[in-house]
Short mmCIF file of C-alpha atoms and ligand atoms in Angstrom, two decimals:
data_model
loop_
_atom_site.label_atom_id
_atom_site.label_comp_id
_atom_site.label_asym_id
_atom_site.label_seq_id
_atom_site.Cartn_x
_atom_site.Cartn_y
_atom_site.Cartn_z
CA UNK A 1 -18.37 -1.07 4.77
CA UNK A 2 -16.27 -1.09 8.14
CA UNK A 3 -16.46 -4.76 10.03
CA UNK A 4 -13.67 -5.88 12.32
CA UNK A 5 -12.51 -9.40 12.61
CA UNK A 6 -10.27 -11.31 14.97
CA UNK A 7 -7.55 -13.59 13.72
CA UNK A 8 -6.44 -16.75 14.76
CA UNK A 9 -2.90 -14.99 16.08
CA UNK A 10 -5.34 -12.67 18.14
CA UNK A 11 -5.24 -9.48 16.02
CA UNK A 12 -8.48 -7.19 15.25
CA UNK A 13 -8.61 -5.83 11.98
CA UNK A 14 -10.75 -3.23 10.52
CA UNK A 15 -11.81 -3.58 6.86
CA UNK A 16 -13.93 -2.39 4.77
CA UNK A 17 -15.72 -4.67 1.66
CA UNK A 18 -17.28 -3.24 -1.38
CA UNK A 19 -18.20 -5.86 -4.18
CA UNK A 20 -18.99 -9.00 -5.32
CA UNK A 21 -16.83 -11.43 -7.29
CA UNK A 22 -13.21 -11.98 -7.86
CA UNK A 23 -11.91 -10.72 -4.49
CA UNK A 24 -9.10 -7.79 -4.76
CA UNK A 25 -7.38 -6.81 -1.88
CA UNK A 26 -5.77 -3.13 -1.23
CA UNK A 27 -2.77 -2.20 1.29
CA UNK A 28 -2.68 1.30 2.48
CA UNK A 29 0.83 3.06 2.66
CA UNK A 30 2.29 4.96 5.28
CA UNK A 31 1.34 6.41 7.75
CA UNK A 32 -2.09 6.27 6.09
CA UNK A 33 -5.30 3.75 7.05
CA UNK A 34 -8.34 1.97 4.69
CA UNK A 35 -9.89 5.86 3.51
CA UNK A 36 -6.63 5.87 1.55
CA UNK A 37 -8.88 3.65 -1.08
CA UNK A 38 -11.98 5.35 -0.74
CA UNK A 39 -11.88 6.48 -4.81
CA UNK A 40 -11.01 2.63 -5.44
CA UNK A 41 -13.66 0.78 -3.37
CA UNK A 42 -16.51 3.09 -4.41
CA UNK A 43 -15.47 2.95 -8.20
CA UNK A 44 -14.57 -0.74 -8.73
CA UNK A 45 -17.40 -2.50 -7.39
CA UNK A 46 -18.22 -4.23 -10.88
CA UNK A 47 -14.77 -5.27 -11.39
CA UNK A 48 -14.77 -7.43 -8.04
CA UNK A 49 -14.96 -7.78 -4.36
CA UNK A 50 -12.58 -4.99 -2.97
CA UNK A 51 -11.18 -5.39 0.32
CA UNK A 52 -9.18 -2.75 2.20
CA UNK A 53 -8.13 -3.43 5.47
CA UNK A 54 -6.40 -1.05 8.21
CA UNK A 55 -2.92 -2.27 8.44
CA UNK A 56 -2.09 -3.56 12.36
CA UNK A 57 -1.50 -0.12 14.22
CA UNK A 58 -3.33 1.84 11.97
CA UNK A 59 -6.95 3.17 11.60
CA UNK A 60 -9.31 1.04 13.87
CA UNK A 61 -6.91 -2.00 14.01
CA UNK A 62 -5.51 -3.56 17.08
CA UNK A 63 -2.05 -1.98 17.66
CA UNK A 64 -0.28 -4.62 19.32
CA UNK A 65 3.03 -5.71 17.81
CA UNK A 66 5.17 -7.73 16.58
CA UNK A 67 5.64 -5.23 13.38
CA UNK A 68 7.59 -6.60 10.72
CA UNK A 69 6.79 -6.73 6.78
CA UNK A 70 6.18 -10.60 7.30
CA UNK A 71 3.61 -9.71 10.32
CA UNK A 72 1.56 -7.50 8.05
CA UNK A 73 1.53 -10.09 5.22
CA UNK A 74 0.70 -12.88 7.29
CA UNK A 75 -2.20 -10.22 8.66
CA UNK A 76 -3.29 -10.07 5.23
CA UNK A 77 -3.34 -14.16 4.75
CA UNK A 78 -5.19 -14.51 7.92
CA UNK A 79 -7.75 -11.66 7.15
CA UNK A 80 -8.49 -13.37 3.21
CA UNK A 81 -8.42 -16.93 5.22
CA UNK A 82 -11.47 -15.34 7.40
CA UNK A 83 -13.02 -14.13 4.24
CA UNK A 84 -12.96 -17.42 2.74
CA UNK A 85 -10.82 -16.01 -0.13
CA UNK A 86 -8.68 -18.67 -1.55
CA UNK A 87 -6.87 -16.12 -4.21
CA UNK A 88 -6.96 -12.36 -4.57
CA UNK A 89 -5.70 -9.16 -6.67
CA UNK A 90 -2.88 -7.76 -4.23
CA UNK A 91 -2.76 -4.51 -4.57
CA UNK A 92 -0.67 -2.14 -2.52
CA UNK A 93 0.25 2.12 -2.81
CA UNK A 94 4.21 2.39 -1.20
CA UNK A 95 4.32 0.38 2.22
CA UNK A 96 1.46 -1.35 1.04
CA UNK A 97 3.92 -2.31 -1.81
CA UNK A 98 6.26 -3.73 0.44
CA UNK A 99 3.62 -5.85 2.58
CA UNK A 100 2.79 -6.91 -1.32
CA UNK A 101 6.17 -8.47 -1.63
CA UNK A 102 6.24 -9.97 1.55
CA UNK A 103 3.29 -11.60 0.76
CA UNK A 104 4.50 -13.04 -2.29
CA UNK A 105 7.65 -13.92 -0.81
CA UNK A 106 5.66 -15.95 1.92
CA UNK A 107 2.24 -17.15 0.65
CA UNK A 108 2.44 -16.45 -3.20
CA UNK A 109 -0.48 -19.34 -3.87
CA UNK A 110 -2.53 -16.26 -2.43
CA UNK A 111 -1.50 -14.17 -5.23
CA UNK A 112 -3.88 -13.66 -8.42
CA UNK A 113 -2.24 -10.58 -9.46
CA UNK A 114 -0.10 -8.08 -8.37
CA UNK A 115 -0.57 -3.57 -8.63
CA UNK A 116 2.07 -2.20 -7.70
CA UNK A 117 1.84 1.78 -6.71
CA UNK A 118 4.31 4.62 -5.81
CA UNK A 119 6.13 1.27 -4.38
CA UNK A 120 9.69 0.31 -4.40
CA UNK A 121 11.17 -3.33 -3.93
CA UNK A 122 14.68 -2.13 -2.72
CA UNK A 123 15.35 -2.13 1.30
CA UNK A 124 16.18 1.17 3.06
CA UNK A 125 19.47 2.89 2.36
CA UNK A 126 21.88 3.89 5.41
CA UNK A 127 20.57 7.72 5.16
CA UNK A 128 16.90 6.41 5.21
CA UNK A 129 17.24 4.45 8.01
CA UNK A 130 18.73 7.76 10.01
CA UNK A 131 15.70 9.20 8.93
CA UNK A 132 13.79 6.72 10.60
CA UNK A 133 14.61 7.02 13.31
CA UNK A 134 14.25 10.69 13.49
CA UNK A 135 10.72 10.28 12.05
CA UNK A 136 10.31 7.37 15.26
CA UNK A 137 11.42 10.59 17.58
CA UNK A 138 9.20 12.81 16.00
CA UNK A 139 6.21 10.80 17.10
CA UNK A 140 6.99 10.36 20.25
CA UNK A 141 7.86 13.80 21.14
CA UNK A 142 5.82 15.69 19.09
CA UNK A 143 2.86 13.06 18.24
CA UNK A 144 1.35 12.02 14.67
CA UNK A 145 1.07 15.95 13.91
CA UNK A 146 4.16 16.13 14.01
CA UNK A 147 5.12 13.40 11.55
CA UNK A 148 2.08 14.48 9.55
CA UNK A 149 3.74 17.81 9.08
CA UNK A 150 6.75 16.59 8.08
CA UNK A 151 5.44 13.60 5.78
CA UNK A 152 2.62 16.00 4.19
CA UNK A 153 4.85 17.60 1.17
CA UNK A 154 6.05 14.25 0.01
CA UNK A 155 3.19 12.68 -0.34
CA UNK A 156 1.33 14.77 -3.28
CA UNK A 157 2.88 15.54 -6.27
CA UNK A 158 3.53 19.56 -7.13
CA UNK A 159 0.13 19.70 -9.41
CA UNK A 160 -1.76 18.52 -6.24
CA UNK A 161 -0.16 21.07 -4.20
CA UNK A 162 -1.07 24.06 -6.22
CA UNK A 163 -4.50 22.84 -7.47
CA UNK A 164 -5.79 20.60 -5.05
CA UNK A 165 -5.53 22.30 -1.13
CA UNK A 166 -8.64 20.47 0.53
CA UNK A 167 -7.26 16.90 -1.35
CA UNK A 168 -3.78 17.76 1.16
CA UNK A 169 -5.86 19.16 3.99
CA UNK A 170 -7.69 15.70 4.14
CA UNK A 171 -4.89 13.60 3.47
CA UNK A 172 -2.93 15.89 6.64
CA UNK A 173 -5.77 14.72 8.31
CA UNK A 174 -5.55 11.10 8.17
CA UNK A 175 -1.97 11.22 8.42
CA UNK A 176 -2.30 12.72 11.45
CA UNK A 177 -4.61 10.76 12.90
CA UNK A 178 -2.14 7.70 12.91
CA UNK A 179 -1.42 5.92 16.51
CA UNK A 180 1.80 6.48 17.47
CA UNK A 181 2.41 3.25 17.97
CA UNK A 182 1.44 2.09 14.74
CA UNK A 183 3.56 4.64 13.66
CA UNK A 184 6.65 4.01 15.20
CA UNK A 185 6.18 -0.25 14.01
CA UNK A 186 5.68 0.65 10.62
CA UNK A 187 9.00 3.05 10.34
CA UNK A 188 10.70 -0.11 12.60
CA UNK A 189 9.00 -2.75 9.97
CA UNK A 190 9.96 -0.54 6.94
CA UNK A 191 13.48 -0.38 8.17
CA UNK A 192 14.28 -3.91 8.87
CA UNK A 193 12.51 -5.31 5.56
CA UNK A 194 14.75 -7.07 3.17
CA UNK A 195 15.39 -6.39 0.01
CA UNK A 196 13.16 -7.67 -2.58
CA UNK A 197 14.35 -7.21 -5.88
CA UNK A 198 15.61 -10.35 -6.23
CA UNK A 199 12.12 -11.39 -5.70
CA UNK A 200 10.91 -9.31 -9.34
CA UNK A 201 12.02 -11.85 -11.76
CA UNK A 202 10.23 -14.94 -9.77
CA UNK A 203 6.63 -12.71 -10.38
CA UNK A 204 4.63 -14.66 -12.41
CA UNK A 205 1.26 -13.30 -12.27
CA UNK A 206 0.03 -10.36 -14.12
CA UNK A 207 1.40 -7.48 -12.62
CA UNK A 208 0.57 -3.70 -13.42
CA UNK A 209 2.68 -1.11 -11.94
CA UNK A 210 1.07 2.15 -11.36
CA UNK A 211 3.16 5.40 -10.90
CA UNK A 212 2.29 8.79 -10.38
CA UNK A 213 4.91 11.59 -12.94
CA UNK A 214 5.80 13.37 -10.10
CA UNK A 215 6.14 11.18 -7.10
CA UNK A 216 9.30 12.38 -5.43
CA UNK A 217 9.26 9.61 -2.98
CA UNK A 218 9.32 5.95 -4.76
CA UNK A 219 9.85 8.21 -8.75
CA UNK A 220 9.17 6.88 -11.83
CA UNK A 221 13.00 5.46 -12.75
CA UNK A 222 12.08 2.73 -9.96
CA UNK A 223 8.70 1.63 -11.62
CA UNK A 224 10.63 1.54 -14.64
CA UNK A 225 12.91 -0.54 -13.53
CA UNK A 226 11.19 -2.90 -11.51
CA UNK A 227 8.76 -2.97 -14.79
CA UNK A 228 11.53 -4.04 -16.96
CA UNK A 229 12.56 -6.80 -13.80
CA UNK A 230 9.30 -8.20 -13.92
CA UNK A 231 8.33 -10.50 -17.19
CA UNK A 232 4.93 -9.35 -18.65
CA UNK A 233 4.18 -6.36 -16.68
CA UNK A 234 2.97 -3.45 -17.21
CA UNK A 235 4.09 0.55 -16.01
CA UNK A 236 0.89 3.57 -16.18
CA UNK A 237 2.58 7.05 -15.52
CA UNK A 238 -0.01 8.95 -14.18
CA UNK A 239 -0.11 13.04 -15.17
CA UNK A 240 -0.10 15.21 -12.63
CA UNK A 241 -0.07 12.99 -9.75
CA UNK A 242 2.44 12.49 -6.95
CA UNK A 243 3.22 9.89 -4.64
CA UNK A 244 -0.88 8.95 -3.51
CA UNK A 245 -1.34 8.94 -7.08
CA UNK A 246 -4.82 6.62 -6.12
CA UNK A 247 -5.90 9.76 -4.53
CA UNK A 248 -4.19 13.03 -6.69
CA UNK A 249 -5.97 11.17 -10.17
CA UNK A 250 -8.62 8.99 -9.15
CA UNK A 251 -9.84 8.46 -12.50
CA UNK A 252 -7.04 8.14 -14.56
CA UNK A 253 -6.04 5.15 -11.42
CA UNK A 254 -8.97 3.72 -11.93
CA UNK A 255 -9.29 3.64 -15.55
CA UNK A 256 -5.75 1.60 -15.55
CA UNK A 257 -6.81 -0.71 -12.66
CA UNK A 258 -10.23 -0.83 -14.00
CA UNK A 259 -8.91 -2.12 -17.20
CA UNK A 260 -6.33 -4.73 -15.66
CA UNK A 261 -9.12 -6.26 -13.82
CA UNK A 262 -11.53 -6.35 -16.42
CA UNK A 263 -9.01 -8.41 -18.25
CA UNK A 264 -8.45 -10.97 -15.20
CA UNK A 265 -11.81 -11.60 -14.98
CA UNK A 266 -12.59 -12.50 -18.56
CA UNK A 267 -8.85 -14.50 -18.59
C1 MLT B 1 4.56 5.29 2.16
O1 MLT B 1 3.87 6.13 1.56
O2 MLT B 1 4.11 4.19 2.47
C2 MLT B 1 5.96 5.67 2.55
O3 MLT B 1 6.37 6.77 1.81
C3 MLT B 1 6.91 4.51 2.37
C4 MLT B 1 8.29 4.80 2.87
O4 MLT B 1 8.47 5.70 3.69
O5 MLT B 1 9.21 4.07 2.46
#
């Protein structure tokens, strides 16, 4: 667990590696770091090689820009490229999601599967984008507690909320300890990604999409629909869980991820 490499374009990465065997790689959301997939990595070891890096800016990776979508995915090519991994599982919870796409979009030879999680493949609307930028305020003025605060209720689902206060508390926690400059590339990444539903019907690798019932933020009607946009895939509605549904459910996660792998691996 926890090794750092440097890539060719200069960039540390943190990482942590859990595993042996067909190599599946997990993308943290926002403003979150690797510990997002702490219930995965320790869970899935016999289904594969799981490898969760810190997104650029976040956790113990280097900071330094460029941010875009296309930087983080071409992060993730160069980190599997160190590895030695030729072909991986892409899985990715929200922004992870969209660093997913871009990956696909860019370097889909990479791609041995896709999960898809509280994600979404549409760009920002005009009103999120405003919000942005407010949230790219927020951090500067009033630091990652700030945008912690304000990022906190979204990102658990109501059940969590009333059953689950030390699951928030520690989630607070990491999202407040976030650079703020990894903060403020990711909201300036997540607003100038393109749209990628025209991307859905092009997936052709298996592809499980992974929801949590009462994510407010990325809800169920867009897992349905990008489930019905991609040929062959298939949509788990998790109970009880909200947008970190990895996190709010671990086991009911990992049974459905457990079981997609499984079937890779003897496919
Ligand atoms: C995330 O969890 O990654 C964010 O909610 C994504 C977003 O703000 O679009």
């Amino acid at each position: 667990m926890g090794d750092l490499v440097t890539l060719d374009s200069g960039i540390t990465l943190a990482y942590d590696e859990v595993g042996t065997g067909n190599p599946v790689v997990l993308l943290h959301g926002f403003p979150h770091n690797r510990s997002l997939w702490a219930p995965q990595t320790s869970a899935l070891i016999e289904h594969g090689r799981c490898i969760a890096p810190d997104l650029r800016g976040f956790g113990e990776s280097g900071r330094e820009g460029p941010y875009s979508m296309d930087q983080y995915a071409r992060d993730v090519a160069g980190l599997l490229e160190k590895l030695g991994v030729e072909k991986a599982v892409v899985g990715g919870l929200s922004m992870g999601g969209y660093v997913a796409f871009a990956l696909w979009r860019l370097r889909p030879d990479l791609v041995r599967a896709l999960v898809l999680a509280d994600t979404r493949p549409g760009a920002d609307s005009p009103e999120t984008r405003r919000k942005r930028l407010e949230t790219m305020a927020l951090a500067r003025e009033g630091g990652a507690g700030a945008v912690a605060n304000a990022q906190i209720t979204g990102m658990v689902g109501a059940t969590t909320r009333a059953q689950n206060p030390a699951l928030v508390d520690g989630l607070h926690q990491m999202l407040a300890s976030a650079p703020v400059e990894g903060i403020i590339g990711a909201l300036q990444a997540m607003m100038d990604r393109p749209d990628s539903t025209d991307l859905l019907p092009t997936i052709d690798v298996p592809t499980l999409i992974i929801v949590g019932e009462e994510d407010a933020l990325t809800p169920v009607k867009e897992s349905r629909a990008m489930h019905a946009a991609i040929p062959g895939s298939r949509l788990e509605v998790i109970p009880g869980a909200g947008h970190c549904s990895n996190l709010e459910k671990p086991a009911a996660f990992n049974h459905v991820l457990g079981e997609f792998l499984s079937a890779l691996n003897y496919a």
